[in-house]
Short mmCIF file of C-alpha atoms in Angstrom, two decimals:
data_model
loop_
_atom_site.label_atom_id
_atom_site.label_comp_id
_atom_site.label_asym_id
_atom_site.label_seq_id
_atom_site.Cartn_x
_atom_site.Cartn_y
_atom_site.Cartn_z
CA UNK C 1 195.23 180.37 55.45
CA UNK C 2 192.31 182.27 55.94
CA UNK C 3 188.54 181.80 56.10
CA UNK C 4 185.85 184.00 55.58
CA UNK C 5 182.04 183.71 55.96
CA UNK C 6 179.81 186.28 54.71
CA UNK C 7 176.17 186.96 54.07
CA UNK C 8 172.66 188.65 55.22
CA UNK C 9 172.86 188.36 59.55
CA UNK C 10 169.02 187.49 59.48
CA UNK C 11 166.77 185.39 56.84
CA UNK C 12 162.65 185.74 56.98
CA UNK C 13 161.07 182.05 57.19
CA UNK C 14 160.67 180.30 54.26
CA UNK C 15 163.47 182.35 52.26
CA UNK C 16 166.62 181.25 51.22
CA UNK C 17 169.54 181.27 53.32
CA UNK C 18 172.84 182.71 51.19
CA UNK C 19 176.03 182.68 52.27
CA UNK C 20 179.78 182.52 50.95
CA UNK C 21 183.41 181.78 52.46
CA UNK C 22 186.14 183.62 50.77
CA UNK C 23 189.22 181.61 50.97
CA UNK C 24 192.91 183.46 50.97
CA UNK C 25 196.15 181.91 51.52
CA UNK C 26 195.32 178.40 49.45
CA UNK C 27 193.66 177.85 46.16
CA UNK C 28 190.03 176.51 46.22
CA UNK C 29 191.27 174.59 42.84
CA UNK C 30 194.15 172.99 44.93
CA UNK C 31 194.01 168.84 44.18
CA UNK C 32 194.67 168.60 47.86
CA UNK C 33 191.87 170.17 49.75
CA UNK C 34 187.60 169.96 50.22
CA UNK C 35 185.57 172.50 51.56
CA UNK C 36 182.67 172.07 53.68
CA UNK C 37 180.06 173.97 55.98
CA UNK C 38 178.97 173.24 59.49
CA UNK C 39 176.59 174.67 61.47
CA UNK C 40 175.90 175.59 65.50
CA UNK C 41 172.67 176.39 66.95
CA UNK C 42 172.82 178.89 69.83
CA UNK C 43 173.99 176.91 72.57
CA UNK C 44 174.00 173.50 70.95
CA UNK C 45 176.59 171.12 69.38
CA UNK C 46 177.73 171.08 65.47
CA UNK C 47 176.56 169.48 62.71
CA UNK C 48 177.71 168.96 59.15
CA UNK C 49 176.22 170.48 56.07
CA UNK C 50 178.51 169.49 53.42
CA UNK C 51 181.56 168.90 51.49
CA UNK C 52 182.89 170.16 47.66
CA UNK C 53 185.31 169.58 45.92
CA UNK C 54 186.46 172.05 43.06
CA UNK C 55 185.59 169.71 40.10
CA UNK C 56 183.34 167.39 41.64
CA UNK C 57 180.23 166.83 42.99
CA UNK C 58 179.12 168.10 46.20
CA UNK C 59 178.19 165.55 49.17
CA UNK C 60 175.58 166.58 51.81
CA UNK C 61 174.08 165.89 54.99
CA UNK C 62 171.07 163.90 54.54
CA UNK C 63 168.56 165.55 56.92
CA UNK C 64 168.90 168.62 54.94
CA UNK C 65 170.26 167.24 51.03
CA UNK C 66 166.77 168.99 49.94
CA UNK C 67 167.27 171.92 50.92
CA UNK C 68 170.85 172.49 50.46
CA UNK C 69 173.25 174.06 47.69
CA UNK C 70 176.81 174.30 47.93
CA UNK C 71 178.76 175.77 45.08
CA UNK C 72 182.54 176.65 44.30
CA UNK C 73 183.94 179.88 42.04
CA UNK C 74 187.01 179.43 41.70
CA UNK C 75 187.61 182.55 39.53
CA UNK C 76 187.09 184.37 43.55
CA UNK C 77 188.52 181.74 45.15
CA UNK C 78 185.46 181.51 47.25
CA UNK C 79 182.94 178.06 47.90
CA UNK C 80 178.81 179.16 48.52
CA UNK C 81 175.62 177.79 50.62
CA UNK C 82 172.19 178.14 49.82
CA UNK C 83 169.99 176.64 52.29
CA UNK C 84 166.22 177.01 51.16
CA UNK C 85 162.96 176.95 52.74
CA UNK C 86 164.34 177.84 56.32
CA UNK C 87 162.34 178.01 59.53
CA UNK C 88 163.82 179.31 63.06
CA UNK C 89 165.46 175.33 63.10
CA UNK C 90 168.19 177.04 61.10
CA UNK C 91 169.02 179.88 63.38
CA UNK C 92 172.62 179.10 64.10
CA UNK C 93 176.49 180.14 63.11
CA UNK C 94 177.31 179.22 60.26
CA UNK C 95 181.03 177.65 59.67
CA UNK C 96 182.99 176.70 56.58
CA UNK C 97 186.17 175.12 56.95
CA UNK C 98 189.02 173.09 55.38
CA UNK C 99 189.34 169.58 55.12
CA UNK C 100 192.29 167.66 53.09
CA UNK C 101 191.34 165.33 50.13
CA UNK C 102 190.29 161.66 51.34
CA UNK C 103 189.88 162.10 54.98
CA UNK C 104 186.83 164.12 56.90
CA UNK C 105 188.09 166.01 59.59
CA UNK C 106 188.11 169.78 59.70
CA UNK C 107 191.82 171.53 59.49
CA UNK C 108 190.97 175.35 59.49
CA UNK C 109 188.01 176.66 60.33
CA UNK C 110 186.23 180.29 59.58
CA UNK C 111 185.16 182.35 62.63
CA UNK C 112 181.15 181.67 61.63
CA UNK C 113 178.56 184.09 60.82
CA UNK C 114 175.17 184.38 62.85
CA UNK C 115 172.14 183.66 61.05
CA UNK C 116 168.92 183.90 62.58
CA UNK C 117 165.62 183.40 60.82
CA UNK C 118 162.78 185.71 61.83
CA UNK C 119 159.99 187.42 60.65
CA UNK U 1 174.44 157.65 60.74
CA UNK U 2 176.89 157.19 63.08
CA UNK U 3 176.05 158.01 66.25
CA UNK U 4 179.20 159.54 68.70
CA UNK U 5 177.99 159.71 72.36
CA UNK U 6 180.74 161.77 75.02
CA UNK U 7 180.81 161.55 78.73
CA UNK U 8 180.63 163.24 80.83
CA UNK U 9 178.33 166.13 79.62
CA UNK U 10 180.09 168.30 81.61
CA UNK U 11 183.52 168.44 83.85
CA UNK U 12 185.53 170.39 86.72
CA UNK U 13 188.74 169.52 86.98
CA UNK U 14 191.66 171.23 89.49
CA UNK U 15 194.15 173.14 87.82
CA UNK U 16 197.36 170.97 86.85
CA UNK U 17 195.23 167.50 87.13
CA UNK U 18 194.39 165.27 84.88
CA UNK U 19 191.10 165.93 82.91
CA UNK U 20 189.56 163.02 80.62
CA UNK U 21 186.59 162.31 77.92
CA UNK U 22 185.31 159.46 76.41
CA UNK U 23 183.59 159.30 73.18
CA UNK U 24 181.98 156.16 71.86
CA UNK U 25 180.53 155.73 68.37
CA UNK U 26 177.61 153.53 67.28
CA UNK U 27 179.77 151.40 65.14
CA UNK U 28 183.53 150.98 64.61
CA UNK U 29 185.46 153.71 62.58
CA UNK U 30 188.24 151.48 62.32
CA UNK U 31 189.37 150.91 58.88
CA UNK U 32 190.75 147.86 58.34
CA UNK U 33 192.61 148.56 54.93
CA UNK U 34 195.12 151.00 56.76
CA UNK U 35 193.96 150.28 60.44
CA UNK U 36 193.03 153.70 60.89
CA UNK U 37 190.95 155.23 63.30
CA UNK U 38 188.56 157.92 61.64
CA UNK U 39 188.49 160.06 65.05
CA UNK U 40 189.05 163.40 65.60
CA UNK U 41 188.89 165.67 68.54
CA UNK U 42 188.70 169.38 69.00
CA UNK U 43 188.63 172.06 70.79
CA UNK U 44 185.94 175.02 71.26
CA UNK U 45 186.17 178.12 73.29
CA UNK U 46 183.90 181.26 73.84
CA UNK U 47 182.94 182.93 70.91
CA UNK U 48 185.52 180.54 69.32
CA UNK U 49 185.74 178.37 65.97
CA UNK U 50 186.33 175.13 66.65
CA UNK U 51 190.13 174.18 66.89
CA UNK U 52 191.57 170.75 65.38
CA UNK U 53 193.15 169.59 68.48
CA UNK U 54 193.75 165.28 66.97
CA UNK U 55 193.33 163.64 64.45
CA UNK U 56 193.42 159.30 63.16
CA UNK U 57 192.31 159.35 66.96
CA UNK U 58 195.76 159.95 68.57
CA UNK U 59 197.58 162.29 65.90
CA UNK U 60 198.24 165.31 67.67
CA UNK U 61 197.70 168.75 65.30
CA UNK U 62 200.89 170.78 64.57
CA UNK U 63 201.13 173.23 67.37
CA UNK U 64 198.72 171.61 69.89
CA UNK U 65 200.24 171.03 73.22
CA UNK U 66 201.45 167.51 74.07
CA UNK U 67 199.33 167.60 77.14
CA UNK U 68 196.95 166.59 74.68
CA UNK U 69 196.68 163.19 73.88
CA UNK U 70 194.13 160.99 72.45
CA UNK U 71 193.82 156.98 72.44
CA UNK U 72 191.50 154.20 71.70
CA UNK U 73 190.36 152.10 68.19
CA UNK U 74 186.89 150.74 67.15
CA UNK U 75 184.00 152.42 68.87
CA UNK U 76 186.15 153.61 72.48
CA UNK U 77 188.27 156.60 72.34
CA UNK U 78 189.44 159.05 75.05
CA UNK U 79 190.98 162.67 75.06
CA UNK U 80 193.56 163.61 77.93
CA UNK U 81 194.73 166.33 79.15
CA UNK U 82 197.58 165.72 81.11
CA UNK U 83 197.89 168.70 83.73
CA UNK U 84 195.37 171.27 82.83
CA UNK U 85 196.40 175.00 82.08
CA UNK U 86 193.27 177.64 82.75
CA UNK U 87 193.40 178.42 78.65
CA UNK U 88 191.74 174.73 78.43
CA UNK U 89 188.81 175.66 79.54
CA UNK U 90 187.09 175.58 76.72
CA UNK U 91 184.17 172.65 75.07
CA UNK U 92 185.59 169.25 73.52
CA UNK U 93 183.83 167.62 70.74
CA UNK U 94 184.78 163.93 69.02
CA UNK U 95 183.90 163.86 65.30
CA UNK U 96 184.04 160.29 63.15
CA UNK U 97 184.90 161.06 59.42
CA UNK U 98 184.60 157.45 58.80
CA UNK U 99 181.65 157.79 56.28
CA UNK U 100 179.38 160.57 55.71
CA UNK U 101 177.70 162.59 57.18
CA UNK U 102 179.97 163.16 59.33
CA UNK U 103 178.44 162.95 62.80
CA UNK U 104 180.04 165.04 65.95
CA UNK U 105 179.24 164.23 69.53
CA UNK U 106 177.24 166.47 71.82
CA UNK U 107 179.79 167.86 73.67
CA UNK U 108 182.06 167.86 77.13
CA UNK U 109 182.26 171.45 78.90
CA UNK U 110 185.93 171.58 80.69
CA UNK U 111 185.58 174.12 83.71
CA UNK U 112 188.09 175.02 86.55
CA UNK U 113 187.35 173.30 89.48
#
């Protein structure tokens, strides 16, 4: 199993953060997984974005539920995060990962993507 | 939100000794249904993802060395490394997947001593 993030390495304030995870080796539409996005600032600890499944409804952080958008196409196999509004708070790498169906932890993990918001 | 506090921050520990972190959450993430513990640990090194390292707080991950071990159940739970190798240097974070959002704690930084 494989994980993938990609997406623009810099974001100007107050745009929209975009980013996707292309999955290979396991089927997004599998009954038996969730997909979620975590986050890192430079230096700091992680902290959880969110968590889709591929037919239901997506589950978010509260801190950032306004702001946040994540998506699944399964025709690509791949699972999306839009993170609006951003200001240099959101300058961090940006993971998706794995987690199976009814429990919360984290089983494979992408290698993250750098995002830093600037002007 | 549940709040998951480690100690210490940070830790040196002699090659082939024992190296251990705590992690305490806000409130238990013991389920009584199936009395399991919503804990998991893992491990980050340079430049590195995250690795799964445990799991229902003592589970170890397929492939993870058995000098890993974790114990505990409510709010107190504790990593070990038995004898540590120079490839665990590396930092250790607890994560509760009790309820959402899932909350991770700050950190422990394993160095060589």
């Amino acid at each position: 199993l494989q994980l993938q993030e990609s997406g623009p390495g810099l974001v100007k304030p107050s745009e929209t953060l975009s980013l996707t995870c292309t999955v290979s080796g396991a089927s997004i539409s599998s009954s038996s997984f969730y997909w979620g996005w975590i986050r890192q600032p430079p230096g700091e600890g992680l902290e959880w974005i969110g968590t889709i499944y591929y037919s239901g409804s997506p589950y978010y952080t509260p801190s950032l539920k306004s702001r946040v958008t994540i998506s699944v196409d399964t025709s690509k196999n791949q699972f999306s995060l839009k993170l609006s509004s951003v200001t240099a708070a959101d300058t961090a790498v940006y993971y998706c990962a794995r987690l199976l169906v009814n429990v919360g932890y984290f089983d494979y993990w992408g290698q993250g993507t750098l995002v830093t918001v600037s002007s | 939100d549940i709040v998951m506090t480690q100690s210490p921050d940070s830790l040196a520990v002699s090659l082939g000794e024992r190296a251990t972190i705590s992690c305490k959450s806000s409130r238990s993430v013991l389920y009584s249904s199936n009395n399991k513990n919503y804990l998991a640990w893992y491990q980050q090194r340079p430049g590195q993802p995250p690795k799964l390292l445990i799991y229902w707080a003592s589970t170890r991950e397929s492939g993870v060395p058995d000098r890993f071990s974790g114990s505990g159940s409510g709010t107190d739970f504790t990593l070990t490394i038995s004898s540590l190798q120079a490839e665990d240097v590396a930092v250790y974070y607890c994560q509760q997947y009790y309820t959402t959002p899932y909350t991770f704690g700050q950190g422990t930084k394993l160095e060589i001593k």
